[in-house]
Tab-separated table of C-alpha atoms in Angstrom:
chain	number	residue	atom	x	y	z
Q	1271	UNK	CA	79.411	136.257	133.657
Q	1272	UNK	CA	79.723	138.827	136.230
Q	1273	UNK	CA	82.147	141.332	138.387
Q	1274	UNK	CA	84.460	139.979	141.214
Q	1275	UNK	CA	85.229	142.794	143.719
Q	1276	UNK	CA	87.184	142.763	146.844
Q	1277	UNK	CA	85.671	143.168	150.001
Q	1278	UNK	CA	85.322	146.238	151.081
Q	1279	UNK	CA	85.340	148.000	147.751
Q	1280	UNK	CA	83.195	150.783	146.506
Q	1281	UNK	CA	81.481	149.357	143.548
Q	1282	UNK	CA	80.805	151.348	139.930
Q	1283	UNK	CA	78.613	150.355	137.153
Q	1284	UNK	CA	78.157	153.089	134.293
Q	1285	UNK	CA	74.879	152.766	132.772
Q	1286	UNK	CA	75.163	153.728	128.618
Q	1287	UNK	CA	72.353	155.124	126.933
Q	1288	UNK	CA	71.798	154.693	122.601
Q	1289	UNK	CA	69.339	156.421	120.693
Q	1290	UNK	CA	68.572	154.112	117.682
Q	1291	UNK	CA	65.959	156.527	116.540
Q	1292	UNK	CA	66.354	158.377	113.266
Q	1293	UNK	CA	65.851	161.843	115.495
Q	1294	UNK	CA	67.465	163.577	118.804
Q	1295	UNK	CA	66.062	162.673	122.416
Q	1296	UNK	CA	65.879	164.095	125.150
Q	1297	UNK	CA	65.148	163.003	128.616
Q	1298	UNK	CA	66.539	162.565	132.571
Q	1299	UNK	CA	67.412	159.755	134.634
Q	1300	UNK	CA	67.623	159.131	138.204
Q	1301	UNK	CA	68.791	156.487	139.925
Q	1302	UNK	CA	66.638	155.486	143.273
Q	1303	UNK	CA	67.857	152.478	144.392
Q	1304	UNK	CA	70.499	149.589	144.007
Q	1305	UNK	CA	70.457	146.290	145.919
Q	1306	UNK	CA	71.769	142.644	145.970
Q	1307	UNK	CA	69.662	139.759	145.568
Q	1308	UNK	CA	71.949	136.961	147.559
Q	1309	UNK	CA	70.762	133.055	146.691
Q	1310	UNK	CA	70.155	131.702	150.165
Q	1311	UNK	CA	70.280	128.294	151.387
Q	1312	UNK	CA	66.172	127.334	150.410
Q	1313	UNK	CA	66.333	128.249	147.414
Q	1314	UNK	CA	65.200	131.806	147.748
Q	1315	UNK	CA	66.915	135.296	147.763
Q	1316	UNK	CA	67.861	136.998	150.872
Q	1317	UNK	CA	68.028	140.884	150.062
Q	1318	UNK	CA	71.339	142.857	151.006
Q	1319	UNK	CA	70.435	147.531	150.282
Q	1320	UNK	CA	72.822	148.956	148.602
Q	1321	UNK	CA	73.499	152.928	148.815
Q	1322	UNK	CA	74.146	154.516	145.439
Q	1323	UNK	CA	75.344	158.058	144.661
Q	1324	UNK	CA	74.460	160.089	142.831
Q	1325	UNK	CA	70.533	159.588	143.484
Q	1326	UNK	CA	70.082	163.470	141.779
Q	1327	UNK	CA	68.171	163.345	137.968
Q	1328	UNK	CA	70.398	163.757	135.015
Q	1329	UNK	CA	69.401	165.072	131.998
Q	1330	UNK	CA	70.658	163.984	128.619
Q	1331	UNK	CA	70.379	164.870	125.080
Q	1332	UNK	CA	71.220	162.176	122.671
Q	1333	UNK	CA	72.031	162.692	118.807
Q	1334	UNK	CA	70.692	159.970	116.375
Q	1335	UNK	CA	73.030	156.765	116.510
Q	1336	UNK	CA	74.905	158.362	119.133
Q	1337	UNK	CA	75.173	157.984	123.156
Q	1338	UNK	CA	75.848	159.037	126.827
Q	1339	UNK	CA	76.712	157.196	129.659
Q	1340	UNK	CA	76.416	157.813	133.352
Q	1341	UNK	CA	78.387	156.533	135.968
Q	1342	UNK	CA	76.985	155.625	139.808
Q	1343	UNK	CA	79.129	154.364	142.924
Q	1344	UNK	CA	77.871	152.200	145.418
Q	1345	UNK	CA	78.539	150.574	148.748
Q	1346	UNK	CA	77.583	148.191	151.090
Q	1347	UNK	CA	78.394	145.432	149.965
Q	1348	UNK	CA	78.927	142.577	152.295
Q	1349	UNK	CA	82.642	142.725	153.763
Q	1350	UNK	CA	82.900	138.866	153.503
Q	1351	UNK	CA	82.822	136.276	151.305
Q	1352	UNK	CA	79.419	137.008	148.907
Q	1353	UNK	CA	77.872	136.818	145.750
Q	1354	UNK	CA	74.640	138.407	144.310
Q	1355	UNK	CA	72.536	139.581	141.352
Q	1356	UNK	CA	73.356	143.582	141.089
Q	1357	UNK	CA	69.564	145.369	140.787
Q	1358	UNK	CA	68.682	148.792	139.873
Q	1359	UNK	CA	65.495	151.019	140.196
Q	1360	UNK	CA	65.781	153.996	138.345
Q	1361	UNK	CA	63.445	156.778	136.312
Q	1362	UNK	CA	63.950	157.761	133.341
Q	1363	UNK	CA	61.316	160.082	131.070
Q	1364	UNK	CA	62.310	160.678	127.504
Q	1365	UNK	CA	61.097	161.442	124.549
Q	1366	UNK	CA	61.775	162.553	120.755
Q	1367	UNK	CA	62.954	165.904	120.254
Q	1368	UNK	CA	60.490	167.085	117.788
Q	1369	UNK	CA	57.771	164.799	119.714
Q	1370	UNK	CA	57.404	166.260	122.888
Q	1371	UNK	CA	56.611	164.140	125.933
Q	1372	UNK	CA	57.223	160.364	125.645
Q	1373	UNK	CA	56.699	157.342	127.272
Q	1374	UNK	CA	58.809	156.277	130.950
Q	1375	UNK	CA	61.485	154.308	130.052
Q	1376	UNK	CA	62.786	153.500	133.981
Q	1377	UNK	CA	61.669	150.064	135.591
Q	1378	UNK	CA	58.054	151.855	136.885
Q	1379	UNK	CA	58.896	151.647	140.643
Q	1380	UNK	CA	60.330	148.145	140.052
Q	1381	UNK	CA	64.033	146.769	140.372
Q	1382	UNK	CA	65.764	145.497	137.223
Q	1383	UNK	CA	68.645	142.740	137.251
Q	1384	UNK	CA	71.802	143.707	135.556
Q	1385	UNK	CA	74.860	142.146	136.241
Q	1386	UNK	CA	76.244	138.823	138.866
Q	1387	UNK	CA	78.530	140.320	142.003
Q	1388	UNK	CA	81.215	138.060	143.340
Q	1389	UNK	CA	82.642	139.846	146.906
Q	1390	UNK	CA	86.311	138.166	147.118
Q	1391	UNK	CA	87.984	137.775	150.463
Q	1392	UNK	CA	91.750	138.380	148.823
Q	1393	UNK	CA	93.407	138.806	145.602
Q	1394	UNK	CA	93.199	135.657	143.325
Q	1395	UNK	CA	96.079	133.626	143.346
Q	1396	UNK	CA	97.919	130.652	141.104
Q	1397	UNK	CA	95.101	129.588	138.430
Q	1398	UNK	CA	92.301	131.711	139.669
Q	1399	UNK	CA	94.454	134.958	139.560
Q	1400	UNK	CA	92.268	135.531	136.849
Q	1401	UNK	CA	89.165	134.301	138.126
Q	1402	UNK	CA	86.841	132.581	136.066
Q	1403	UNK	CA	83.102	134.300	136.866
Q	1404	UNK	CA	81.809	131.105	136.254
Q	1405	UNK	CA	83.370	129.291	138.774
Q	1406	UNK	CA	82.964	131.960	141.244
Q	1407	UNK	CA	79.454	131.009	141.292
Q	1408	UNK	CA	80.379	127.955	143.330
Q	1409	UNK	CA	83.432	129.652	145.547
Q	1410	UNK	CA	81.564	132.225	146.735
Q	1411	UNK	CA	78.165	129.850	147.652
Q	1412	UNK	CA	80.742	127.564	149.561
Q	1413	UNK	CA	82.457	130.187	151.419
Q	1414	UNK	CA	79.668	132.509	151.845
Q	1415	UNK	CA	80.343	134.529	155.454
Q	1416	UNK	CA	84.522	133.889	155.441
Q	1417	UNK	CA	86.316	136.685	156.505
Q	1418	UNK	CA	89.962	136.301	156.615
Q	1419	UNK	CA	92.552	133.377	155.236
Q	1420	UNK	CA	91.763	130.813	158.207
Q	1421	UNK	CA	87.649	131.638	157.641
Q	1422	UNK	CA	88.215	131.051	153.758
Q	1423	UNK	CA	89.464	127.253	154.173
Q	1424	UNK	CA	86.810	126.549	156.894
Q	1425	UNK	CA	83.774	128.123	155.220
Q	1426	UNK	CA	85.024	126.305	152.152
Q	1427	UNK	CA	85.484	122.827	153.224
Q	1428	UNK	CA	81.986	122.748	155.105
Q	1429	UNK	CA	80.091	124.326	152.261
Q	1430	UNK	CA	81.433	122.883	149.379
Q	1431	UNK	CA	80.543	119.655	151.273
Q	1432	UNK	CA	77.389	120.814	151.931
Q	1433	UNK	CA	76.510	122.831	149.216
Q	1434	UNK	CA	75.627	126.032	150.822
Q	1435	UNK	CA	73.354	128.362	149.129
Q	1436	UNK	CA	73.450	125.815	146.044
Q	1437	UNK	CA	70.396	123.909	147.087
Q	1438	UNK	CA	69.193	123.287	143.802
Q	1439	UNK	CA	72.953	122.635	142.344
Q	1440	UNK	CA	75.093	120.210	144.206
Q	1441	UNK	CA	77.813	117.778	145.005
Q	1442	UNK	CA	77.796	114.033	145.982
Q	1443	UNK	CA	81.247	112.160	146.727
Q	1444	UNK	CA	81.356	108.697	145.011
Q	1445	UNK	CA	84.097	106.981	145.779
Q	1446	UNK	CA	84.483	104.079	143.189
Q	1447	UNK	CA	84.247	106.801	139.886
Q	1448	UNK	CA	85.842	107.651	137.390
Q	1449	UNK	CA	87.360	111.224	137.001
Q	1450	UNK	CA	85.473	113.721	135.023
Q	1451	UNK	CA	86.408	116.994	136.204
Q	1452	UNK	CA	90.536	117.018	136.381
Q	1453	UNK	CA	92.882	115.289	134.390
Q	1454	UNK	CA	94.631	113.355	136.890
Q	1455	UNK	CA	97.866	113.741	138.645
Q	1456	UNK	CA	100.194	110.931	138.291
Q	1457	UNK	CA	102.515	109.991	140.921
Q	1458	UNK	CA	105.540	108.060	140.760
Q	1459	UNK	CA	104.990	103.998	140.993
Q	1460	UNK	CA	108.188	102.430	141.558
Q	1461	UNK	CA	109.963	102.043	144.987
Q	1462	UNK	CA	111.369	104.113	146.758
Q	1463	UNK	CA	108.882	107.111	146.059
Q	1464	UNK	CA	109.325	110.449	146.289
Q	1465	UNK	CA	106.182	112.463	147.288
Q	1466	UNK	CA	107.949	115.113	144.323
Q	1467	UNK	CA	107.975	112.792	141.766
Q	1468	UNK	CA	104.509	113.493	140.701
Q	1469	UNK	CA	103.145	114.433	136.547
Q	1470	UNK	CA	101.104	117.672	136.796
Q	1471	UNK	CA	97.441	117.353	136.435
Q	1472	UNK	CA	95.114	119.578	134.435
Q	1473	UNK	CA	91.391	120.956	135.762
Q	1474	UNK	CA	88.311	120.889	133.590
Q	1475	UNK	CA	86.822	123.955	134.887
Q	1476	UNK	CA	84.400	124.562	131.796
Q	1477	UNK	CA	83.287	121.024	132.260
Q	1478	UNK	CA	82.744	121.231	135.943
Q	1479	UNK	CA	80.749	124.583	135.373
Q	1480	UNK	CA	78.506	123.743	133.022
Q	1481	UNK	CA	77.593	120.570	134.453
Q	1482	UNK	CA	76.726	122.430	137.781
Q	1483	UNK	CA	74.931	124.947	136.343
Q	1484	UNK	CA	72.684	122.472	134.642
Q	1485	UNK	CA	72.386	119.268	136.483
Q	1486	UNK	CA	70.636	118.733	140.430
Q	1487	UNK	CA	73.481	116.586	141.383
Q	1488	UNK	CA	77.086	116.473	140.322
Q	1489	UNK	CA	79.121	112.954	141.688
Q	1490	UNK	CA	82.575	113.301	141.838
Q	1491	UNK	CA	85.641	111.259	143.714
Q	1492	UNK	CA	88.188	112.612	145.877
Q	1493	UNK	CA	90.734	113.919	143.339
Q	1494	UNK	CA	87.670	116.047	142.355
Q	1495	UNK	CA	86.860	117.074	145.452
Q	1496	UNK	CA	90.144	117.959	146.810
Q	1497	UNK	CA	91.111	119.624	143.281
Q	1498	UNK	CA	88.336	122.230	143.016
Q	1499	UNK	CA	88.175	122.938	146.933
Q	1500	UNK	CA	91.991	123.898	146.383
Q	1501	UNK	CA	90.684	125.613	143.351
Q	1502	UNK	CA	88.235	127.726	145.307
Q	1503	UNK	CA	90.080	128.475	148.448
Q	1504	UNK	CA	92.931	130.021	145.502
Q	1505	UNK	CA	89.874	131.950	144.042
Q	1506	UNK	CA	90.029	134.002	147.751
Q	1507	UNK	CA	94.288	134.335	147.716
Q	1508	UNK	CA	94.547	131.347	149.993
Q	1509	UNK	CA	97.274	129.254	148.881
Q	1510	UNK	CA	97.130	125.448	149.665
Q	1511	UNK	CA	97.842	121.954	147.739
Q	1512	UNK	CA	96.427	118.690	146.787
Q	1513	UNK	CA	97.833	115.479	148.179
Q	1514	UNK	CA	96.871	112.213	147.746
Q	1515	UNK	CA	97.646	109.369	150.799
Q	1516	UNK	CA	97.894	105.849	150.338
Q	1517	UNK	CA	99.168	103.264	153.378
Q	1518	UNK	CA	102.480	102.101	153.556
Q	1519	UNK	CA	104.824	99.577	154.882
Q	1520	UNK	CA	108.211	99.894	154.267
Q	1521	UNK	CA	108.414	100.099	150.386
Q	1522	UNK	CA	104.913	98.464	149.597
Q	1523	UNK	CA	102.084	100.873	149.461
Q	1524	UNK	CA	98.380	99.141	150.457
Q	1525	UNK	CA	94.854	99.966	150.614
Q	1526	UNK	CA	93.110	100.680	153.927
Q	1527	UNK	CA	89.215	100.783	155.705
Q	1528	UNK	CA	87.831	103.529	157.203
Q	1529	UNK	CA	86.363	104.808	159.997
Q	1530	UNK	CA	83.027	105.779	159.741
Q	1531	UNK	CA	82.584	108.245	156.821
Q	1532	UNK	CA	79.574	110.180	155.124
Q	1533	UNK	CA	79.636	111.273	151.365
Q	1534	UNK	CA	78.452	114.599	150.838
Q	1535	UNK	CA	75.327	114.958	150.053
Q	1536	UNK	CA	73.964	112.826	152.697
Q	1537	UNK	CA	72.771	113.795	155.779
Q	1538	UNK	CA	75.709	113.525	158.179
Q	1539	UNK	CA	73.787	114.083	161.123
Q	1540	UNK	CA	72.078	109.946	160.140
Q	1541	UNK	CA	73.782	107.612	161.721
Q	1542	UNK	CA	72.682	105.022	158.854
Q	1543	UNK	CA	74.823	106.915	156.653
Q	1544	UNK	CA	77.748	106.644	157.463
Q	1545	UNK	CA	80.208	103.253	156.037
Q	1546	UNK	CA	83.783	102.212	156.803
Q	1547	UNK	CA	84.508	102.122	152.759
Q	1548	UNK	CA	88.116	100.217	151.762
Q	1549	UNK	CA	89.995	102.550	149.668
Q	1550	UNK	CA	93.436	102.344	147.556
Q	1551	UNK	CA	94.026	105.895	148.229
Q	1552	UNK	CA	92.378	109.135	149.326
Q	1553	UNK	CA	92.514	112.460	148.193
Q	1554	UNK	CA	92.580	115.802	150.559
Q	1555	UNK	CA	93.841	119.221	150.359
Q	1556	UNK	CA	96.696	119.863	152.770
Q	1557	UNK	CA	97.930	123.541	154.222
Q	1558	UNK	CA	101.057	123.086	156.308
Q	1559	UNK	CA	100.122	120.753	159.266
Q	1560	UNK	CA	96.430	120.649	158.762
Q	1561	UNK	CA	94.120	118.759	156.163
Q	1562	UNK	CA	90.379	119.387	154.747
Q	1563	UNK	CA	88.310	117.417	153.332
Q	1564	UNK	CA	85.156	118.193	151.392
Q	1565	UNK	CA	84.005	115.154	150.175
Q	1566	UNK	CA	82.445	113.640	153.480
Q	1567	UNK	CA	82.069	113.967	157.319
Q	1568	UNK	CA	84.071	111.846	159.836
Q	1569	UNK	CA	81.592	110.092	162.991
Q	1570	UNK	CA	84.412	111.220	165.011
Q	1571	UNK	CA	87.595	113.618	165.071
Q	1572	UNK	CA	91.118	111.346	165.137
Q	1573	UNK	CA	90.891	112.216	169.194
Q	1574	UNK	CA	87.565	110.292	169.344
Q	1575	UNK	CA	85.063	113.145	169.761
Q	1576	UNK	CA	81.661	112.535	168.047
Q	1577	UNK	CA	82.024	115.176	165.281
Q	1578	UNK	CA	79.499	114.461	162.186
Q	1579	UNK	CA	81.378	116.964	160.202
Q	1580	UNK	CA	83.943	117.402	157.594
Q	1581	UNK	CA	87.998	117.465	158.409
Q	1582	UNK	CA	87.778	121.470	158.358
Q	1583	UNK	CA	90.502	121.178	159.495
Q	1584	UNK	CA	92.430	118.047	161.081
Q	1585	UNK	CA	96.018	117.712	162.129
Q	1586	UNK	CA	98.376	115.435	160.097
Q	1587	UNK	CA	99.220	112.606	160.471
Q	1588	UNK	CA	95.905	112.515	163.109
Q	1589	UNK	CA	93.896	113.123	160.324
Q	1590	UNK	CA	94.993	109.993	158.524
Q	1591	UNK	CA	95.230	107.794	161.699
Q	1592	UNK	CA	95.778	108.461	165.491
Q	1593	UNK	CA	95.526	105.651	167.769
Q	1594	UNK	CA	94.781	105.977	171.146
Q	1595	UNK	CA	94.707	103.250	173.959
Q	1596	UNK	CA	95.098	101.030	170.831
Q	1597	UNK	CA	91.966	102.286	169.057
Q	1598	UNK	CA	92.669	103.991	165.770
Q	1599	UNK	CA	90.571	106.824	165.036
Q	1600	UNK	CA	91.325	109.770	162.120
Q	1601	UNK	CA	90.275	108.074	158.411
Q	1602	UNK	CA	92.037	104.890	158.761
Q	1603	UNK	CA	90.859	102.390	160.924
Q	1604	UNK	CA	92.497	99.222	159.481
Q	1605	UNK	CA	95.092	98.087	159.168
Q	1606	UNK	CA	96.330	99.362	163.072
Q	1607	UNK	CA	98.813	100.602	163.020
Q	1608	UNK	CA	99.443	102.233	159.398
Q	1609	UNK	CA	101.474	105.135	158.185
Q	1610	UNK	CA	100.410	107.475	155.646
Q	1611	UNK	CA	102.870	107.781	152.243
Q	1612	UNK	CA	101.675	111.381	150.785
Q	1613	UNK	CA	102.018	112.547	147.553
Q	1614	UNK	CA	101.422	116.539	146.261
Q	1615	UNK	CA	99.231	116.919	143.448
Q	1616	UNK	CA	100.462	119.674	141.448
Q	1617	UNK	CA	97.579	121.631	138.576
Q	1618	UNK	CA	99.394	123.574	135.654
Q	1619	UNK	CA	95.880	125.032	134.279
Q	1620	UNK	CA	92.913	124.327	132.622
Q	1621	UNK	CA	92.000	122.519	129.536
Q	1622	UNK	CA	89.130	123.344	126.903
Q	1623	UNK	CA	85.429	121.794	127.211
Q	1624	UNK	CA	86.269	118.386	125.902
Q	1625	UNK	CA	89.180	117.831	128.049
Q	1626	UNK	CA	91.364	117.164	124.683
């Protein structure tokens, strides 16, 4: 649950009072303070003031089974990328008409939590346009800070990779797995392919949710990866695609080796982490000329620079394999030299918890 704004919006919340008692009451409120409690990378809350209007006492009277609402603005929320609990401290004395004075029923000089705040960078596009809150737990964790379209699929990459501000909640790449999370796109299998020819795949968002928001760890493969990073770069109006890369030789389409690789999850700054895996295909999202990858750090960039960080981004075809002085660097390190066949991964929507 919560409320996605855009940056730079003034926010509203209208607070609705109900007398359940079998007589009249009568009382004030004021509203002192609003703020955002923002989950921060240890597991803690960093604390963002908000300023709320008005701040003046209200009084209201309020028949039996009947009530009133007020209605308070509010700004400063962060102009990026953000997401936070929405807190209010407010005073309130009421009390039976025919009773005179009554008890406070404000939060006593404390703040009270009301409602998740998602800060969007952009208008939600293709099957985020409307934006599942639950999701937007993640998106906005992982791209916490972007401001702007190119921000967005940086921020992204690295922290769904890392799992920023989800220390407690977070993703491992496993390569040799079997898909949980999307219903697979199928490509075409017969020679000579077309990178078109492709079935739709389907996203199990409700799945992929709940298993987050309940489990330390969540292990997913590349389609996985690459799937709900496009998913949550779309969440922020960035519009990108799927593609899946396998080596080729004239018609025949082959495995490949690595480079050195880390999963996520691992600490990419350990040498002893990283592998040169064999794959039959890999999975990344793609944006014109350039390609992320969330699902683990390269040793080096495909120009040979010691990078220990995700492709956020790389060029294509670098990314796949650039060889230089007869050294191939980008992911593929044998067989030297091999070409990249790609294939778009197209998502038509969602399907229901069970995946049926």
């Amino acid at each position: 649950m919560g409320i996605a704004w855009l940056k730079g919006t003034t926010g509203t919340v209208k607070l609705r009072i109900r007398n359940y008692r079998p007589i009249p009451v009568v009382g004030s409120i004021t509203m002192q303070a609003l703020r955002l409690q923002v989950p921060n990378d240890a597991g803690g809350w960093d604390v963002v003031a908000l300023t709320v209007s008005p701040t003046t006492s209200q009084s209201f009277y309020i028949p039996t089974g009947a009530s009133t609402e007020f209605t308070y603005t509010y700004t400063g929320l962060p102009n990026h990328v953000a997401l936070g609990i929405l807190e209010a401290k407010y005073d309130m004395p009421c009390h039976d008409e025919e009773n005179g004075a009554g008890p406070n029923n404000g939060t006593n000089g404390n703040f009270e939590p009301w409602e998740w705040q998602y800060v969007l960078d952009a208008a939600p596009i293709g099957l985020q346009a409307i934006p599942w809150a639950d999701f937007l737990q993640y998106a906005c964790r992982w791209g916490y800070g972007a401001i702007g379209a190119a921000d967005v699929k940086v921020n992204m990459t690295n922290g769904m990779h890392l799992s920023t501000r989800s220390p407690a909640h977070r993703l491992q790449y496993v390569s040799a797995l079997k898909v949980k999370y999307v219903i697979e796109a199928v490509n075409d299998k017969v020679p000579p392919y077309d990178p078109n020819d492709v079935t739709p795949g389907k996203l199990k968002v409700k799945w992929f949710t709940s298993d987050m928001d309940s489990s330390p760890t969540v292990y997913m493969q590349c389609d996985e990866f690459s799937a709900y990073l496009q998913l949550a770069m779309a969440a922020h109006g960035v519009t990108t695609e799927s593609r899946r890369y396998h080596g080729y030789n004239g018609n025949v389409l082959h495995d490949f080796t690595t480079n050195l690789i880390c999963p996520a999850n691992f600490d990419r700054n350990n040498p002893g982490n990283y592998a040169t895996p064999t794959f039959h295909n890999h999975v990344a999202v793609a944006d014109v000329g350039d390609r992320y990858d969330s699902s683990c750090s390269s040793w080096k960039t495909p120009y040979g620079v010691l990078h220990k960080n995700p492709a956020a981004p790389f060029g294509f075809p670098a990314w796949f394999q650039n060889v230089i002085s007869g050294v191939p660097y980008g992911l593929v390190k044998d067989p030297n030299p091999c070409a990249g066949f790609e294939w778009i991964l197209p998502y038509s929507g969602h399907v229901n918890f069970s995946g049926t």
